[in-house]
mmCIF file of C-alpha atoms and ligand atoms in Angstrom:
data_model
loop_
_atom_site.group_PDB
_atom_site.id
_atom_site.type_symbol
_atom_site.label_atom_id
_atom_site.label_comp_id
_atom_site.label_asym_id
_atom_site.label_seq_id
_atom_site.Cartn_x
_atom_site.Cartn_y
_atom_site.Cartn_z
ATOM 1 C CA MET A 134 87.246 71.536 86.485
ATOM 2 C CA TYR A 135 83.791 71.296 85.366
ATOM 3 C CA GLN A 136 81.159 73.647 87.046
ATOM 4 C CA VAL A 137 77.468 71.970 87.386
ATOM 5 C CA ILE A 138 74.861 75.036 88.098
ATOM 6 C CA GLY A 139 71.315 73.939 89.457
ATOM 7 C CA THR A 140 69.973 72.556 92.451
ATOM 8 C CA ALA A 141 70.096 68.709 92.825
ATOM 9 C CA LYS A 142 66.396 68.804 93.231
ATOM 10 C CA SER A 143 66.255 69.740 89.469
ATOM 11 C CA ARG A 144 67.315 67.866 86.457
ATOM 12 C CA ALA A 145 70.712 69.142 87.529
ATOM 13 C CA PHE A 146 70.425 65.657 89.440
ATOM 14 C CA ARG A 147 71.163 63.876 85.947
ATOM 15 C CA VAL A 148 74.285 65.599 85.662
ATOM 16 C CA LEU A 149 75.822 65.340 89.267
ATOM 17 C CA TRP A 150 75.083 61.724 89.031
ATOM 18 C CA MET A 151 76.883 61.545 85.793
ATOM 19 C CA MET A 152 79.723 63.073 87.325
ATOM 20 C CA GLU A 153 79.896 60.911 90.105
ATOM 21 C CA GLU A 154 79.734 57.797 88.069
ATOM 22 C CA LEU A 155 82.625 59.142 85.854
ATOM 23 C CA GLY A 156 84.432 60.107 88.775
ATOM 24 C CA ALA A 157 85.063 63.402 87.483
ATOM 25 C CA ASP A 158 86.633 66.667 89.114
ATOM 26 C CA TYR A 159 83.409 69.059 89.510
ATOM 27 C CA GLU A 160 82.189 72.265 91.489
ATOM 28 C CA HIS A 161 78.368 72.263 92.309
ATOM 29 C CA VAL A 162 76.835 75.269 92.221
ATOM 30 C CA PRO A 163 73.308 74.546 93.986
ATOM 31 C CA ALA A 164 71.688 77.885 92.303
ATOM 32 C CA VAL A 165 67.771 77.883 91.783
ATOM 33 C CA PRO A 166 66.027 78.241 88.191
ATOM 34 C CA ARG A 167 65.843 81.994 87.273
ATOM 35 C CA SER A 168 68.636 83.304 90.050
ATOM 36 C CA GLU A 169 71.218 85.661 88.971
ATOM 37 C CA GLY A 170 73.751 82.755 88.735
ATOM 38 C CA VAL A 171 71.757 81.107 86.363
ATOM 39 C CA THR A 172 70.591 84.047 84.108
ATOM 40 C CA GLN A 173 74.427 85.159 83.689
ATOM 41 C CA VAL A 174 75.028 81.559 81.877
ATOM 42 C CA ASN A 175 71.670 80.801 80.337
ATOM 43 C CA PRO A 176 69.524 83.777 79.548
ATOM 44 C CA ALA A 177 66.374 81.532 79.696
ATOM 45 C CA GLY A 178 66.926 81.014 83.641
ATOM 46 C CA LYS A 179 66.861 77.017 83.308
ATOM 47 C CA VAL A 180 69.084 74.602 84.791
ATOM 48 C CA PRO A 181 71.194 72.474 84.772
ATOM 49 C CA VAL A 182 74.007 74.461 82.993
ATOM 50 C CA LEU A 183 77.540 72.873 82.555
ATOM 51 C CA VAL A 184 80.274 75.047 82.432
ATOM 52 C CA ASP A 185 83.473 73.537 80.824
ATOM 53 C CA ASP A 186 86.374 75.913 80.026
ATOM 54 C CA GLY A 187 84.365 78.715 80.195
ATOM 55 C CA THR A 188 81.541 77.380 77.758
ATOM 56 C CA PRO A 189 78.055 77.200 79.473
ATOM 57 C CA ILE A 190 76.097 74.312 77.838
ATOM 58 C CA THR A 191 72.482 74.115 78.608
ATOM 59 C CA ASP A 192 69.795 71.058 78.491
ATOM 60 C CA SER A 193 70.848 68.122 80.834
ATOM 61 C CA THR A 194 70.580 65.692 77.821
ATOM 62 C CA ALA A 195 72.765 67.677 75.964
ATOM 63 C CA ILE A 196 75.356 67.893 78.784
ATOM 64 C CA LEU A 197 74.876 64.115 79.488
ATOM 65 C CA ALA A 198 75.863 63.364 75.544
ATOM 66 C CA TYR A 199 78.685 65.679 75.975
ATOM 67 C CA LEU A 200 80.122 64.210 78.899
ATOM 68 C CA ALA A 201 79.608 60.676 77.774
ATOM 69 C CA ASP A 202 81.406 61.297 74.372
ATOM 70 C CA ARG A 203 84.050 63.405 76.049
ATOM 71 C CA HIS A 204 84.701 60.554 78.664
ATOM 72 C CA GLY A 205 84.241 57.354 76.229
ATOM 73 C CA ARG A 206 81.691 56.249 79.233
ATOM 74 C CA LEU A 207 78.004 55.291 79.819
ATOM 75 C CA THR A 208 77.532 55.425 76.180
ATOM 76 C CA HIS A 209 77.774 53.453 72.925
ATOM 77 C CA LYS A 210 80.188 54.785 70.200
ATOM 78 C CA ALA A 211 78.633 57.460 67.627
ATOM 79 C CA GLY A 212 77.800 55.984 64.363
ATOM 80 C CA THR A 213 77.169 52.744 65.382
ATOM 81 C CA LEU A 214 73.628 50.753 65.332
ATOM 82 C CA ASP A 215 74.026 50.638 69.377
ATOM 83 C CA ARG A 216 74.090 54.312 69.501
ATOM 84 C CA ALA A 217 71.333 54.731 67.345
ATOM 85 C CA ARG A 218 69.058 52.657 69.516
ATOM 86 C CA GLN A 219 70.355 54.308 72.661
ATOM 87 C CA ASP A 220 69.542 57.882 71.169
ATOM 88 C CA SER A 221 66.220 56.382 70.450
ATOM 89 C CA LEU A 222 65.334 55.129 73.954
ATOM 90 C CA THR A 223 66.691 58.807 75.196
ATOM 91 C CA GLN A 224 64.391 60.564 72.645
ATOM 92 C CA PHE A 225 61.325 58.197 73.782
ATOM 93 C CA LEU A 226 61.977 59.072 77.269
ATOM 94 C CA LEU A 227 62.098 62.795 76.594
ATOM 95 C CA ASP A 228 58.989 62.589 74.532
ATOM 96 C CA GLU A 229 57.092 60.631 76.882
ATOM 97 C CA PHE A 230 58.448 60.532 80.295
ATOM 98 C CA ASP A 231 60.040 63.823 80.704
ATOM 99 C CA ALA A 232 57.467 65.877 78.704
ATOM 100 C CA ALA A 233 54.479 64.771 80.714
ATOM 101 C CA LEU A 234 56.165 64.951 84.115
ATOM 102 C CA TRP A 235 57.100 68.630 82.899
ATOM 103 C CA LEU A 236 53.575 69.523 81.505
ATOM 104 C CA ALA A 237 52.057 68.412 84.836
ATOM 105 C CA ALA A 238 54.647 70.521 86.961
ATOM 106 C CA ARG A 239 54.000 73.710 84.868
ATOM 107 C CA HIS A 240 50.120 73.070 85.728
ATOM 108 C CA SER A 241 50.753 72.387 89.236
ATOM 109 C CA PHE A 242 53.375 75.077 90.323
ATOM 110 C CA ILE A 243 54.956 76.898 87.313
ATOM 111 C CA LEU A 244 52.388 78.600 85.254
ATOM 112 C CA PRO A 245 50.408 81.549 86.682
ATOM 113 C CA GLU A 246 47.604 80.325 88.678
ATOM 114 C CA GLU A 247 45.171 81.504 86.046
ATOM 115 C CA MET A 248 46.353 79.708 83.318
ATOM 116 C CA ARG A 249 46.603 76.387 85.254
ATOM 117 C CA LEU A 250 44.459 73.500 84.227
ATOM 118 C CA SER A 251 44.105 70.979 87.030
ATOM 119 C CA ALA A 252 42.444 68.353 85.002
ATOM 120 C CA ILE A 253 45.224 67.676 82.344
ATOM 121 C CA LYS A 254 46.894 65.699 85.147
ATOM 122 C CA ASN A 255 44.822 62.863 84.696
ATOM 123 C CA THR A 256 45.347 62.714 80.860
ATOM 124 C CA LEU A 257 49.087 62.922 81.799
ATOM 125 C CA ARG A 258 49.093 60.176 84.214
ATOM 126 C CA TRP A 259 46.646 58.064 81.685
ATOM 127 C CA GLU A 260 49.602 58.615 79.036
ATOM 128 C CA PHE A 261 52.315 58.044 81.449
ATOM 129 C CA GLU A 262 50.744 54.678 82.354
ATOM 130 C CA ALA A 263 50.695 53.924 78.751
ATOM 131 C CA SER A 264 54.073 54.559 77.995
ATOM 132 C CA GLN A 265 55.531 52.902 81.033
ATOM 133 C CA LYS A 266 54.328 49.541 78.993
ATOM 134 C CA THR A 267 56.070 50.445 75.699
ATOM 135 C CA MET A 268 58.944 51.008 78.190
ATOM 136 C CA ALA A 269 58.919 47.777 79.836
ATOM 137 C CA HIS A 270 58.580 46.067 76.730
ATOM 138 C CA ARG A 271 61.632 48.021 75.282
ATOM 139 C CA MET A 272 63.712 47.115 78.209
ATOM 140 C CA ALA A 273 66.364 44.736 77.747
ATOM 141 C CA ASP A 274 66.984 41.597 80.556
ATOM 142 C CA GLY A 275 68.963 43.993 82.440
ATOM 143 C CA PRO A 276 70.548 45.221 84.555
ATOM 144 C CA PHE A 277 70.641 48.241 82.406
ATOM 145 C CA LEU A 278 67.911 49.504 79.740
ATOM 146 C CA MET A 279 70.333 48.281 77.066
ATOM 147 C CA GLY A 280 71.567 45.025 78.814
ATOM 148 C CA SER A 281 74.738 44.702 80.631
ATOM 149 C CA GLU A 282 75.995 48.273 79.971
ATOM 150 C CA MET A 283 74.829 51.509 81.924
ATOM 151 C CA THR A 284 74.098 54.261 79.177
ATOM 152 C CA VAL A 285 72.745 57.715 79.402
ATOM 153 C CA PRO A 286 69.216 56.922 78.879
ATOM 154 C CA ASP A 287 69.553 54.956 82.361
ATOM 155 C CA LEU A 288 70.286 58.234 83.991
ATOM 156 C CA ILE A 289 67.238 59.860 82.408
ATOM 157 C CA LEU A 290 64.650 57.031 83.141
ATOM 158 C CA THR A 291 65.551 56.488 86.746
ATOM 159 C CA HIS A 292 65.284 60.612 87.182
ATOM 160 C CA CYS A 293 62.037 60.663 85.398
ATOM 161 C CA LEU A 294 60.915 57.522 87.789
ATOM 162 C CA ASP A 295 61.782 59.198 90.836
ATOM 163 C CA TRP A 296 60.461 62.481 89.594
ATOM 164 C CA ALA A 297 57.096 60.551 88.890
ATOM 165 C CA LEU A 298 56.807 59.236 92.509
ATOM 166 C CA THR A 299 57.252 62.925 93.804
ATOM 167 C CA ALA A 300 54.456 64.355 91.316
ATOM 168 C CA ARG A 301 52.300 61.523 92.655
ATOM 169 C CA PHE A 302 52.542 59.538 89.238
ATOM 170 C CA PRO A 303 52.331 55.924 89.876
ATOM 171 C CA ILE A 304 54.809 53.509 88.927
ATOM 172 C CA THR A 305 52.434 50.727 87.639
ATOM 173 C CA GLU A 306 54.822 48.511 85.680
ATOM 174 C CA ALA A 307 56.750 45.977 87.949
ATOM 175 C CA ARG A 308 59.906 45.984 85.781
ATOM 176 C CA LEU A 309 60.124 49.834 86.137
ATOM 177 C CA SER A 310 60.084 49.756 89.789
ATOM 178 C CA ASP A 311 62.493 46.672 90.405
ATOM 179 C CA TYR A 312 64.966 48.772 87.840
ATOM 180 C CA LEU A 313 64.597 51.902 90.081
ATOM 181 C CA GLU A 314 65.185 50.169 93.361
ATOM 182 C CA ARG A 315 68.412 48.635 91.520
ATOM 183 C CA MET A 316 69.358 51.740 90.127
ATOM 184 C CA ARG A 317 69.097 53.735 93.709
ATOM 185 C CA GLU A 318 71.668 50.742 94.985
ATOM 186 C CA ARG A 319 74.491 52.343 92.919
ATOM 187 C CA PRO A 320 77.071 54.193 94.922
ATOM 188 C CA ALA A 321 77.055 57.044 92.504
ATOM 189 C CA TYR A 322 73.396 57.707 92.787
ATOM 190 C CA ARG A 323 73.480 57.740 96.287
ATOM 191 C CA GLN A 324 76.715 60.101 96.297
ATOM 192 C CA ALA A 325 74.441 62.468 94.243
ATOM 193 C CA CYS A 326 71.400 62.206 96.372
ATOM 194 C CA ALA A 327 73.776 63.228 99.212
ATOM 195 C CA LEU A 328 74.178 66.780 97.608
HETATM 196 N N1 GSH B 436 64.955 70.264 78.725
HETATM 197 C C1 GSH B 436 65.915 71.095 79.778
HETATM 198 C C2 GSH B 436 64.801 71.405 80.618
HETATM 199 C C3 GSH B 436 65.349 72.422 81.844
HETATM 200 C C4 GSH B 436 64.255 73.079 82.590
HETATM 201 O O1 GSH B 436 63.265 73.189 82.435
HETATM 202 N N2 GSH B 436 64.615 73.006 83.987
HETATM 203 C C5 GSH B 436 63.761 73.420 85.233
HETATM 204 C C6 GSH B 436 64.282 72.802 86.433
HETATM 205 S S1 GSH B 436 64.221 70.974 86.487
HETATM 206 C C7 GSH B 436 63.853 74.971 85.004
HETATM 207 O O2 GSH B 436 64.910 75.407 85.369
HETATM 208 N N3 GSH B 436 62.730 75.401 85.256
HETATM 209 C C8 GSH B 436 62.598 77.115 85.410
HETATM 210 C C9 GSH B 436 61.856 77.420 84.224
HETATM 211 O O3 GSH B 436 61.245 76.787 83.510
HETATM 212 O O4 GSH B 436 61.809 78.935 84.354
HETATM 213 C C10 GSH B 436 66.685 70.184 80.373
HETATM 214 O O5 GSH B 436 66.511 68.874 80.289
HETATM 215 O O6 GSH B 436 67.876 70.622 80.823
#
C-alpha cells in the first residue's frame, strides 16, 4: 500500500487526487510541512512525500510521473512525441504557474517577515496573467489539456488554478475558468477534496 504524507491543503492534494483517479490503495498521513513525521522521510521538511515499499519519493511532479508510469494511466508512453508534449506542458506549468504562486506564498507567509517584499506580488500577478494567455493558446479543444485524454499536467494545472484563487490571483482567461469548473466535477477530485 502507498503512503501519502502531507495535508490535503498542500501540493499533496495532487497526489491524493491521482490516487483517487487510479483507484489505488493508499494511506493518507495528513502531516504538516517540517513536522517530525515529514522530516523523518524528507530532511527538507517539504510535502508531499510518497512512501512506496519503504522508499520515500519527494516532489509532487516526480511522484505523479512515477505513479502514472507505474500504472500506465494518465500519461503518454515514454519515448513518444505525445509524451514530449505532455512533459513540455508540465514544465511550463511548473515554471510559470507553480513558481509564481510559490514565490507569492513565500513573500506572504513563509519567509521571515523582515525578508518579505510585498510589492513583488503585483509583478507576479501580472506575469501570471500573461502565462494564462499562453496556456489558453496551448490548450487542446478539451475536455483535457491534451485533448480527449487526461494526463499528469491536468492535475498540476487544476491544482494551480485552485491555488491561484485562494492566493487572490485572478483567473483572467475564460478557457481556464471553464476548464477548472469541468475538472472540479470529477468524482476523484471531489473524493480528494473530502480529505
Ligand atoms: N516542488 C515541490 C515543492 C514542495 C513544497 O514546497 N511543498 C510545500 C507545501 S505545498 C512545503 O512543504 N513547504 C514547506 C517549506 O517550504 O518549508 C513539490 O512539487 O512537491
